[in-house]
Amino acid sequence: MAEEKKSHYISGKESRRIAKENIKITKEFEKRKKRKCVEEEYLSEMKDPANIVEFDDLHTYFYTDTGVVKAVNGVSFSIPAGSTVGVVGESGCGKSVTSLSLMQLVQGPTGQIVDGSIRFRTCAFRRDEKGKKIPVYETEIVDGVEVVKKDSKGKPVHAKNELGGNMYEMDEKVYDIAKMPIEAMRSIRGREISMIFQEPMTSLNPVFTIGNQLDEVAFLHIEGISKANAKARSIEMLNLVGIADPEGVYKKYPHELSGGMRQRVMIAMSLLCNPRLIIADEPTTALDVTIQAQILDLLREIKKKINGSIMLITHDLGVVAEMADFVVVMYAGKVIEMGTAEDIFDRPLHPYTIGLQKSKPTVDGEVESLYCIPGFVPNPVDMPNYCYFRDRCEKCRKECAGEYPHLVQVSPTHSVACYLYKEGEHND
């Protein structure tokens, strides 16, 4: 009798067929990213003017030789201006891919934003008919009339902004990052959205000094800044993140610094251009407990100083409880629960969220072993149509075999995707 075909097995012929199809699909996406287009193609509007970012039904897939991995599969949530939003979940649930989609840093051609919107409120440069940025010039009073100030060569003198760069006329606009070409995205990435990457040991270039790497950010994103001003800004940022000898660290190489110091340098780099949004991807992973507390205090202080927003990605529920105003819980590429920090920690609803909290060690807990959520995450290449958590859920019902549950709002601030709850109904 022929041996039954294993569900996880794929033949070489099938793999080649999938690869051929993927090349066609990803070529189209890459072509779209590199296109030249007018701004109107990616202009949008916020659903709520109080938000700085709105993810709306975002789908980010990876086209592999074994099939399509739906890493982010219909994610929708918002980041209000001036707030900290914590994104939590198991490894592989789509947290980092969501943030990389916002930065347009998903590794292509394999990884692509397939569908959905990422609306971001930006301060965009005004441009003339030729597409050039409109400069702001210094003025002076001559014979009672305000005229543009000129230098010794008769050229108009650029007005300088607070960072020491040339000033340009600006407009507040909303861009849909999912539709933006790469070239246009470069005007936002690093200047208005910055990222503290997960691993400070590998995020810094070992052959350049800390000063070189910080100054490079200034030269890339602050047009017209002088070398002296770039150095002064870099040292100011190193001082802001609590480095005791900023001038000395400025001259050092990454290998001469500890993990905690390197993480502070990464934070300084992300703050250099006064961004509106900071994405902190596991900012305390490689650090010991004492340094973790210092880094979290630092992020809180900086958020107040720059009046910005933070998207905090972490596994550590303790970090989220301490830092976040709002919490988004992700599982297998979907948002399964979201609400204020009080909603999620005091009134968790989804069995997965409850399981995550049970698995966290406590100082006063008298237990022999930590709780572990049973079962495994489903295969991301072939996701089921029903609730992804069904096979691991202790509260599974007959309805759970139906279509994937939609997010229902059980209170003005609290939403959950589970058949245990209905719209406006909070079942304990």
XYZ file of N, CA and C in Angstrom, residues 61-286:
678
model
N 3.389 39.641 3.452
C 3.649 38.215 3.212
C 5.111 37.996 2.811
N 5.573 36.753 3.028
C 6.896 36.324 2.559
C 6.686 35.184 1.564
N 7.185 35.394 0.351
C 7.002 34.420 -0.729
C 8.202 33.464 -0.732
N 8.051 32.308 -0.083
C 9.127 31.330 0.031
C 8.906 30.163 -0.933
N 9.922 29.305 -1.061
C 9.834 28.156 -1.973
C 8.883 27.083 -1.463
N 8.474 27.184 -0.201
C 7.514 26.203 0.339
C 6.096 26.758 0.389
N 5.925 28.026 0.009
C 4.598 28.638 0.018
C 4.647 30.058 0.551
N 3.482 30.679 0.660
C 3.379 32.074 1.113
C 3.180 32.105 2.633
N 4.116 32.752 3.320
C 4.025 32.916 4.776
C 3.296 34.228 5.062
N 2.108 34.131 5.665
C 1.311 35.327 5.964
C 1.712 35.852 7.344
N 2.872 36.552 7.379
C 3.456 37.000 8.645
C 2.576 38.040 9.335
N 2.001 38.949 8.551
C 1.029 39.925 9.066
C -0.214 39.778 8.210
N -1.322 39.406 8.840
C -2.482 38.946 8.078
C -3.753 39.688 8.502
N -3.820 40.979 8.133
C -5.020 41.764 8.433
C -4.944 42.489 9.761
N -3.818 43.164 10.021
C -3.611 43.872 11.296
C -4.169 45.292 11.216
N -4.965 45.659 12.227
C -5.524 47.017 12.322
C -5.417 47.524 13.758
N -4.675 48.613 13.951
C -4.656 49.315 15.233
C -4.052 50.701 15.022
N -4.187 51.564 16.013
C -3.732 52.955 15.891
C -2.730 53.291 16.994
N -1.887 54.291 16.706
C -0.980 54.847 17.715
C -1.352 56.311 17.900
N -2.002 56.675 19.016
C -2.353 58.073 19.249
C -1.102 58.929 19.454
N -1.161 60.186 19.036
C -0.034 61.107 19.206
C 0.282 61.277 20.692
N 1.577 61.245 21.030
C 2.009 61.469 22.403
C 1.819 60.291 23.334
N 1.555 59.085 22.789
C 1.304 57.923 23.643
C 2.306 56.806 23.355
N 2.335 55.808 24.259
C 3.158 54.617 24.066
C 2.230 53.423 23.857
N 2.397 52.742 22.725
C 1.591 51.559 22.422
C 2.504 50.339 22.489
N 2.173 49.393 23.363
C 2.944 48.164 23.486
C 2.362 47.070 22.613
N 3.208 46.396 21.833
C 2.773 45.274 20.991
C 3.415 44.011 21.556
N 2.584 43.061 21.998
C 3.105 41.854 22.655
C 2.618 40.587 21.950
N 3.310 39.484 22.238
C 2.943 38.198 21.659
C 4.159 37.293 21.589
N 3.926 36.019 21.257
C 5.011 35.054 21.144
C 5.937 35.393 19.980
N 7.123 34.779 19.977
C 8.038 34.929 18.837
C 7.351 34.433 17.571
N 7.493 35.213 16.490
C 6.909 34.804 15.215
C 5.466 35.210 15.026
N 4.926 36.054 15.925
C 3.508 36.427 15.797
C 3.300 37.629 14.874
N 4.390 38.254 14.394
C 4.251 39.352 13.434
C 4.534 40.736 13.996
N 5.028 40.833 15.224
C 5.281 42.139 15.852
C 6.340 42.939 15.078
N 7.498 42.311 14.887
C 8.603 43.012 14.218
C 8.298 43.270 12.747
N 7.608 42.342 12.092
C 7.273 42.533 10.666
C 6.303 43.702 10.504
N 5.400 43.886 11.470
C 4.489 45.038 11.440
C 5.285 46.339 11.502
N 6.276 46.390 12.412
C 7.080 47.606 12.546
C 7.971 47.824 11.322
N 8.522 46.755 10.761
C 9.352 46.885 9.565
C 8.525 47.317 8.358
N 7.252 46.914 8.331
C 6.344 47.381 7.267
C 6.152 48.884 7.367
N 6.026 49.392 8.587
C 5.875 50.836 8.808
C 7.108 51.601 8.350
N 8.285 50.973 8.501
C 9.537 51.618 8.074
C 9.870 51.329 6.608
N 9.072 50.482 5.941
C 9.372 49.977 4.588
C 10.745 49.303 4.554
N 11.008 48.479 5.576
C 12.280 47.767 5.664
C 12.098 46.251 5.616
N 10.910 45.789 5.203
C 10.700 44.352 5.039
C 11.632 43.868 3.928
N 12.363 42.782 4.200
C 13.395 42.354 3.270
C 12.797 41.796 1.989
N 13.013 42.527 0.904
C 12.542 42.097 -0.399
C 13.650 41.385 -1.162
N 13.338 40.738 -2.269
C 12.014 40.665 -2.890
C 11.073 39.645 -2.243
N 11.611 38.826 -1.303
C 10.769 37.792 -0.684
C 9.618 38.391 0.111
N 9.936 39.386 0.952
C 8.922 40.012 1.797
C 8.290 41.213 1.136
N 6.946 41.274 1.145
C 6.230 42.362 0.477
C 4.984 42.765 1.264
N 4.692 44.089 1.259
C 3.403 44.575 1.754
C 2.399 44.324 0.635
N 1.477 43.417 0.863
C 0.571 42.942 -0.187
C -0.700 43.783 -0.266
N -1.234 44.175 0.908
C -2.524 44.868 0.932
C -2.641 45.679 2.218
N -3.637 46.562 2.245
C -3.897 47.355 3.448
C -3.233 48.724 3.402
N -3.401 49.475 4.478
C -2.883 50.841 4.562
C -2.111 51.048 5.858
N -1.087 51.927 5.778
C -0.387 52.417 6.976
C -0.381 53.938 6.854
N -1.338 54.577 7.492
C -1.447 56.034 7.393
C -0.570 56.692 8.459
N 0.260 57.647 8.023
C 1.179 58.346 8.937
C 1.053 59.854 8.756
N 0.909 60.560 9.871
C 0.808 62.028 9.833
C 2.225 62.605 9.804
N 2.548 63.298 8.732
C 3.911 63.784 8.530
C 3.976 65.291 8.321
N 5.152 65.862 8.593
C 5.442 67.242 8.201
C 6.231 67.158 6.901
N 5.558 67.352 5.794
C 6.181 67.172 4.473
C 6.709 68.498 3.948
N 7.757 68.404 3.111
C 8.320 69.603 2.485
C 7.376 70.108 1.390
N 7.152 71.420 1.362
C 6.420 72.012 0.231
C 7.346 72.058 -0.972
N 6.776 71.862 -2.166
C 7.608 71.836 -3.367
C 7.040 72.764 -4.443
N 7.930 73.289 -5.277
C 7.503 74.183 -6.366
C 7.085 73.359 -7.588
N 6.843 74.042 -8.709
C 6.370 73.350 -9.917
C 7.373 72.322 -10.434
N 8.663 72.556 -10.145
C 9.707 71.637 -10.606
C 9.957 70.505 -9.612
N 9.202 70.491 -8.508
C 9.367 69.430 -7.519
C 10.474 69.684 -6.517
N 11.026 70.909 -6.512
C 12.102 71.223 -5.573
C 11.537 71.807 -4.275
N 12.239 71.532 -3.162
C 11.808 72.051 -1.859
C 11.900 73.575 -1.843
N 10.918 74.215 -1.204
C 10.873 75.688 -1.159
C 11.628 76.164 0.086
N 12.779 76.841 -0.103
C 13.575 77.251 1.055
C 12.987 78.460 1.785
N 13.378 78.588 3.051
C 13.038 79.777 3.843
C 14.331 80.563 4.018
N 14.314 81.873 3.654
C 15.526 82.688 3.732
C 15.456 83.657 4.909
N 16.643 84.021 5.390
C 16.727 85.042 6.434
C 16.355 86.395 5.831
N 15.762 87.233 6.648
C 15.379 88.574 6.179
C 16.027 89.641 7.056
N 16.090 90.852 6.533
C 16.593 92.001 7.293
C 15.822 93.257 6.864
N 15.867 94.269 7.697
C 15.167 95.524 7.392
C 16.144 96.497 6.756
N 15.842 96.940 5.536
C 16.645 97.932 4.818
C 15.733 99.088 4.420
N 16.051 100.263 4.966
C 15.229 101.475 4.703
C 13.762 101.236 5.037
N 13.562 100.544 6.163
C 12.194 100.313 6.640
C 11.442 99.232 5.889
N 12.130 98.546 4.974
C 11.481 97.485 4.191
C 12.173 96.149 4.496
N 11.374 95.088 4.702
C 11.916 93.764 4.963
C 12.325 93.106 3.647
N 13.617 92.792 3.535
C 14.138 92.174 2.319
C 14.908 90.901 2.686
N 15.122 90.046 1.675
C 15.878 88.810 1.886
C 17.357 89.155 2.090
N 17.935 88.588 3.138
C 19.347 88.817 3.453
C 20.222 88.069 2.456
N 21.337 88.722 2.004
C 22.236 88.080 1.044
C 23.653 88.025 1.591
N 24.399 86.998 1.137
C 25.780 86.860 1.595
C 26.711 87.703 0.740
N 28.020 87.543 0.952
C 29.018 88.360 0.237
C 29.012 88.119 -1.266
N 28.495 86.946 -1.688
C 28.434 86.634 -3.118
C 27.094 87.020 -3.740
N 26.236 87.638 -2.929
C 24.941 88.078 -3.436
C 23.873 87.005 -3.449
N 24.156 85.835 -2.817
C 23.174 84.748 -2.770
C 22.317 84.855 -1.510
N 21.023 84.488 -1.590
C 20.163 84.542 -0.402
C 20.698 83.628 0.706
N 20.540 84.061 1.972
C 21.036 83.295 3.116
C 19.917 82.397 3.653
N 20.164 81.104 3.675
C 19.196 80.125 4.208
C 18.953 80.372 5.694
N 17.703 80.387 6.085
C 17.390 80.380 7.518
C 17.704 78.995 8.065
N 18.151 78.928 9.328
C 18.521 77.652 9.941
C 17.461 77.216 10.947
N 17.213 75.897 10.994
C 16.268 75.368 11.972
C 16.978 75.061 13.289
N 16.238 74.529 14.255
C 16.802 74.289 15.588
C 17.921 73.256 15.602
N 18.005 72.424 14.544
C 19.044 71.403 14.479
C 20.283 71.885 13.721
N 20.235 73.129 13.204
C 21.377 73.679 12.478
C 21.350 73.416 10.989
N 20.239 72.889 10.475
C 20.111 72.633 9.042
C 19.306 73.719 8.348
N 19.271 73.650 7.011
C 18.501 74.630 6.239
C 17.009 74.475 6.509
N 16.307 75.600 6.575
C 14.876 75.575 6.838
C 14.108 75.623 5.512
N 13.033 74.823 5.445
C 12.179 74.786 4.258
C 10.724 74.936 4.680
N 9.903 75.369 3.739
C 8.463 75.472 4.019
C 7.886 74.063 4.171
N 7.029 73.909 5.201
C 6.491 72.579 5.515
C 4.959 72.595 5.520
N 4.389 71.421 5.266
C 2.935 71.207 5.324
C 2.671 69.920 6.087
N 1.632 69.914 6.920
C 1.246 68.661 7.574
C 0.342 67.882 6.623
N 0.750 66.640 6.347
C -0.007 65.789 5.429
C -0.111 64.387 6.005
N -0.976 63.574 5.411
C -1.091 62.167 5.801
C -0.692 61.323 4.590
N 0.341 60.496 4.782
C 0.817 59.615 3.722
C 0.424 58.168 4.030
N 0.087 57.426 2.978
C -0.143 55.988 3.110
C 1.178 55.303 2.766
N 1.912 54.900 3.797
C 3.250 54.342 3.614
C 3.221 53.061 2.781
N 2.142 52.293 2.883
C 2.032 51.041 2.114
C 2.024 51.295 0.611
N 1.665 52.505 0.192
C 1.588 52.833 -1.238
C 2.752 53.715 -1.701
N 3.606 54.142 -0.776
C 4.696 55.060 -1.130
C 5.828 54.342 -1.854
N 6.412 54.977 -2.884
C 7.640 54.414 -3.488
C 8.810 54.588 -2.516
N 9.850 53.794 -2.697
C 11.003 53.811 -1.786
C 11.636 55.197 -1.719
N 11.769 55.858 -2.862
C 12.427 57.167 -2.916
C 11.714 58.186 -2.031
N 10.374 58.185 -2.062
C 9.606 59.129 -1.235
C 9.711 58.763 0.241
N 9.792 57.466 0.541
C 9.867 57.003 1.929
C 11.131 57.487 2.621
N 12.190 57.704 1.850
C 13.465 58.124 2.444
C 13.390 59.495 3.096
N 12.407 60.313 2.698
C 12.255 61.634 3.323
C 11.623 61.538 4.709
N 11.005 60.383 5.027
C 10.340 60.178 6.326
C 11.186 59.298 7.243
N 11.714 58.207 6.682
C 12.459 57.226 7.490
C 13.727 57.855 8.059
N 13.872 57.805 9.354
C 15.049 58.370 10.014
C 14.813 59.791 10.483
N 14.022 60.554 9.701
C 13.745 61.946 10.081
C 12.519 62.036 10.976
N 11.419 61.361 10.597
C 10.183 61.444 11.377
C 9.788 60.128 12.042
N 10.232 59.011 11.463
C 10.045 57.700 12.105
C 11.430 57.098 12.268
N 11.797 56.776 13.484
C 13.103 56.147 13.710
C 12.907 54.859 14.486
N 13.926 54.002 14.434
C 13.788 52.666 15.027
C 14.996 52.317 15.877
N 14.718 51.812 17.080
C 15.771 51.242 17.924
C 15.724 49.745 17.653
N 16.740 49.228 16.986
C 16.699 47.833 16.548
C 16.959 46.875 17.704
N 16.590 45.616 17.461
C 16.547 44.610 18.519
C 17.914 44.297 19.110
N 18.942 44.297 18.308
C 20.249 43.833 18.767
C 21.318 44.911 18.599
N 21.663 45.642 19.675
C 22.647 46.722 19.542
C 24.044 46.219 19.186
N 24.331 44.936 19.498
C 25.663 44.387 19.203
C 25.914 44.356 17.692
N 24.882 44.123 16.913
C 25.054 43.971 15.463
C 24.503 45.156 14.667
N 23.842 46.098 15.310
C 23.243 47.230 14.597
C 24.253 48.333 14.313
N 25.361 48.349 15.060
C 26.402 49.355 14.837
C 27.512 48.770 13.979
N 28.080 49.590 13.096
C 29.152 49.150 12.210
C 30.476 49.111 12.984
N 31.130 47.945 13.042
C 32.334 47.834 13.885
C 33.547 48.607 13.383
N 33.549 49.024 12.104
C 34.749 49.688 11.553
C 34.675 51.213 11.585
N 33.557 51.773 12.059
C 33.421 53.228 12.183
C 33.240 53.613 13.642
N 33.730 54.793 13.997
C 33.554 55.269 15.368
C 32.093 55.618 15.613
N 31.738 55.714 16.879
C 30.371 56.103 17.260
C 30.049 57.475 16.679
N 31.014 58.383 16.744
C 30.820 59.740 16.205
C 30.517 59.739 14.725
N 31.281 58.928 13.953
C 31.054 58.831 12.501
C 29.634 58.386 12.193
N 29.163 57.387 12.946
C 27.851 56.806 12.672
C 26.721 57.750 13.081
N 26.909 58.481 14.163
C 25.896 59.468 14.564
C 25.873 60.658 13.608
N 27.067 61.132 13.222
C 27.141 62.276 12.304
C 26.517 61.944 10.951
N 26.669 60.692 10.505
C 26.102 60.274 9.217
C 24.589 60.468 9.187
N 23.928 60.168 10.312
C 22.472 60.369 10.402
C 22.133 61.835 10.197
N 22.914 62.714 10.847
C 22.676 64.158 10.708
C 22.872 64.616 9.270
N 23.956 64.167 8.617
C 24.227 64.585 7.233
C 23.161 64.077 6.268
N 22.610 62.885 6.529
C 21.594 62.316 5.647
C 20.256 63.030 5.753
N 19.876 63.403 6.970
C 18.500 63.877 7.199
C 18.369 65.362 7.543
N 19.494 66.030 7.846
C 19.429 67.471 8.158
C 20.243 68.210 7.110
N 19.567 68.635 6.053
C 20.247 69.248 4.914
C 20.905 70.572 5.313
N 22.159 70.739 4.912
C 22.857 71.995 5.152
C 23.546 72.080 6.498
N 23.535 71.030 7.287
C 24.172 71.066 8.601
C 25.696 71.014 8.424
N 26.402 71.793 9.231
C 27.864 71.813 9.152
C 28.452 70.662 9.965
N 29.735 70.361 9.740
C 30.405 69.296 10.490
C 30.412 69.606 11.986
N 30.652 70.871 12.306
C 30.700 71.280 13.721
C 29.342 71.107 14.375
N 28.280 71.512 13.663
C 26.929 71.381 14.216
C 26.509 69.909 14.334
N 26.936 69.086 13.352
C 26.615 67.654 13.401
C 27.277 67.008 14.616
N 28.544 67.364 14.860
C 29.257 66.816 16.020
C 28.606 67.280 17.319
N 28.264 68.562 17.375
C 27.629 69.108 18.584
C 26.298 68.411 18.855
N 25.535 68.157 17.782
C 24.237 67.483 17.929
C 24.437 66.038 18.413
N 25.432 65.344 17.869
C 25.713 63.962 18.267
C 26.089 63.887 19.745
N 26.954 64.796 20.179
C 27.389 64.808 21.581
C 26.224 65.181 22.497
N 25.375 66.096 22.015
C 24.179 66.470 22.795
C 23.263 65.264 23.010
N 23.095 64.441 21.953
C 22.243 63.252 22.061
C 22.867 62.198 22.985
N 24.182 62.023 22.907
C 24.863 61.082 23.805
C 24.710 61.513 25.257
N 24.765 62.808 25.467
C 24.569 63.355 26.810
C 23.125 63.142 27.273
N 22.166 63.306 26.351
C 20.743 63.154 26.674
C 20.413 61.734 27.127
N 21.079 60.733 26.518
C 20.780 59.345 26.872
C 21.580 58.859 28.086
N 22.230 59.775 28.773
C 22.850 59.447 30.056
C 24.233 58.848 29.975
N 24.973 59.117 28.884
C 26.353 58.637 28.777
C 27.255 59.645 29.489
N 28.050 59.146 30.432
C 28.810 60.027 31.330
C 29.901 60.825 30.618
N 30.556 60.238 29.629
C 31.652 60.918 28.918
C 31.317 60.980 27.432
N 30.380 61.843 27.036
C 29.940 61.842 25.626
C 31.049 62.147 24.630
N 31.969 63.074 24.974
C 33.065 63.396 24.052
C 33.987 62.196 23.850
N 34.231 61.446 24.935
C 35.091 60.262 24.839
C 34.429 59.148 24.053
N 33.135 58.898 24.314
C 32.394 57.848 23.610
C 32.266 58.184 22.126
N 32.153 59.463 21.803
C 32.056 59.930 20.415
C 33.233 59.420 19.578
N 34.414 59.296 20.215
C 35.635 58.893 19.485
C 35.866 57.385 19.497
N 35.062 56.640 20.261
C 35.306 55.204 20.421
C 34.629 54.372 19.338
N 35.083 53.118 19.250
C 34.482 52.138 18.352
C 33.473 51.304 19.139
N 32.474 50.686 18.449
C 31.451 49.920 19.170
C 32.000 48.836 20.100
N 33.094 48.155 19.692
C 33.613 47.061 20.519
C 34.184 47.550 21.852
N 34.419 48.857 21.963
C 34.961 49.410 23.201
C 33.864 49.731 24.223
N 32.613 49.522 23.840
C 31.486 49.860 24.721
C 30.784 48.593 25.202
N 30.137 48.695 26.355
C 29.336 47.580 26.877
C 28.003 47.508 26.138
N 27.241 46.439 26.381
C 25.926 46.285 25.738
C 24.990 47.423 26.081
N 24.983 47.816 27.337
C 24.108 48.914 27.771
C 24.476 50.234 27.115
N 25.786 50.481 26.967
C 26.254 51.719 26.326
C 25.877 51.729 24.844
N 26.022 50.554 24.201
C 25.670 50.477 22.779
C 24.173 50.701 22.568
N 23.357 50.170 23.494
C 21.916 50.385 23.389
C 21.597 51.876 23.541
N 22.295 52.556 24.416
C 22.100 54.007 24.590
C 22.507 54.764 23.323
N 23.592 54.298 22.680
C 24.019 54.923 21.421
C 22.941 54.750 20.358
N 22.328 53.564 20.291
C 21.247 53.321 19.329
C 20.057 54.238 19.598
N 19.756 54.466 20.873
C 18.651 55.377 21.230
C 19.012 56.806 20.839
N 20.271 57.200 21.095
C 20.735 58.537 20.702
C 20.607 58.736 19.198
N 20.955 57.698 18.430
C 20.873 57.757 16.966
C 19.426 57.936 16.510
N 18.517 57.229 17.173
C 17.103 57.304 16.778
C 16.487 58.661 17.118
N 17.075 59.376 18.083
C 16.504 60.658 18.530
C 17.115 61.869 17.834
N 18.145 61.636 17.048
C 18.952 62.737 16.542
C 18.157 63.771 15.749
N 17.143 63.337 15.023
C 16.378 64.260 14.160
C 15.036 64.668 14.763
N 14.866 64.479 16.081
C 13.593 64.793 16.752
C 12.400 64.128 16.056
N 12.364 62.788 16.006
C 11.288 62.095 15.277
C 9.934 62.228 15.959
N 8.869 62.061 15.174
C 7.512 62.052 15.734
C 7.175 60.693 16.334
N 7.789 59.641 15.797
C 7.497 58.285 16.264
C 8.794 57.501 16.408
N 8.952 56.851 17.571
C 10.088 55.961 17.804
C 9.555 54.529 17.887
N 10.125 53.627 17.087
C 9.789 52.200 17.178
C 10.896 51.539 17.988
N 10.554 51.000 19.140
C 11.533 50.327 20.002
C 11.282 48.824 19.929
N 12.113 48.131 19.159
C 11.937 46.682 18.960
C 12.795 45.930 19.976
N 12.151 45.404 21.007
C 12.848 44.685 22.079
C 14.052 45.485 22.586
N 13.846 46.723 23.082
C 14.989 47.576 23.428
C 15.785 47.100 24.641
N 15.264 46.139 25.394
C 15.959 45.698 26.614
C 16.356 44.222 26.571
N 16.261 43.581 25.412
C 16.485 42.128 25.318
C 17.884 41.712 25.772
N 18.923 42.395 25.287
C 20.298 41.948 25.527
C 20.900 42.535 26.808
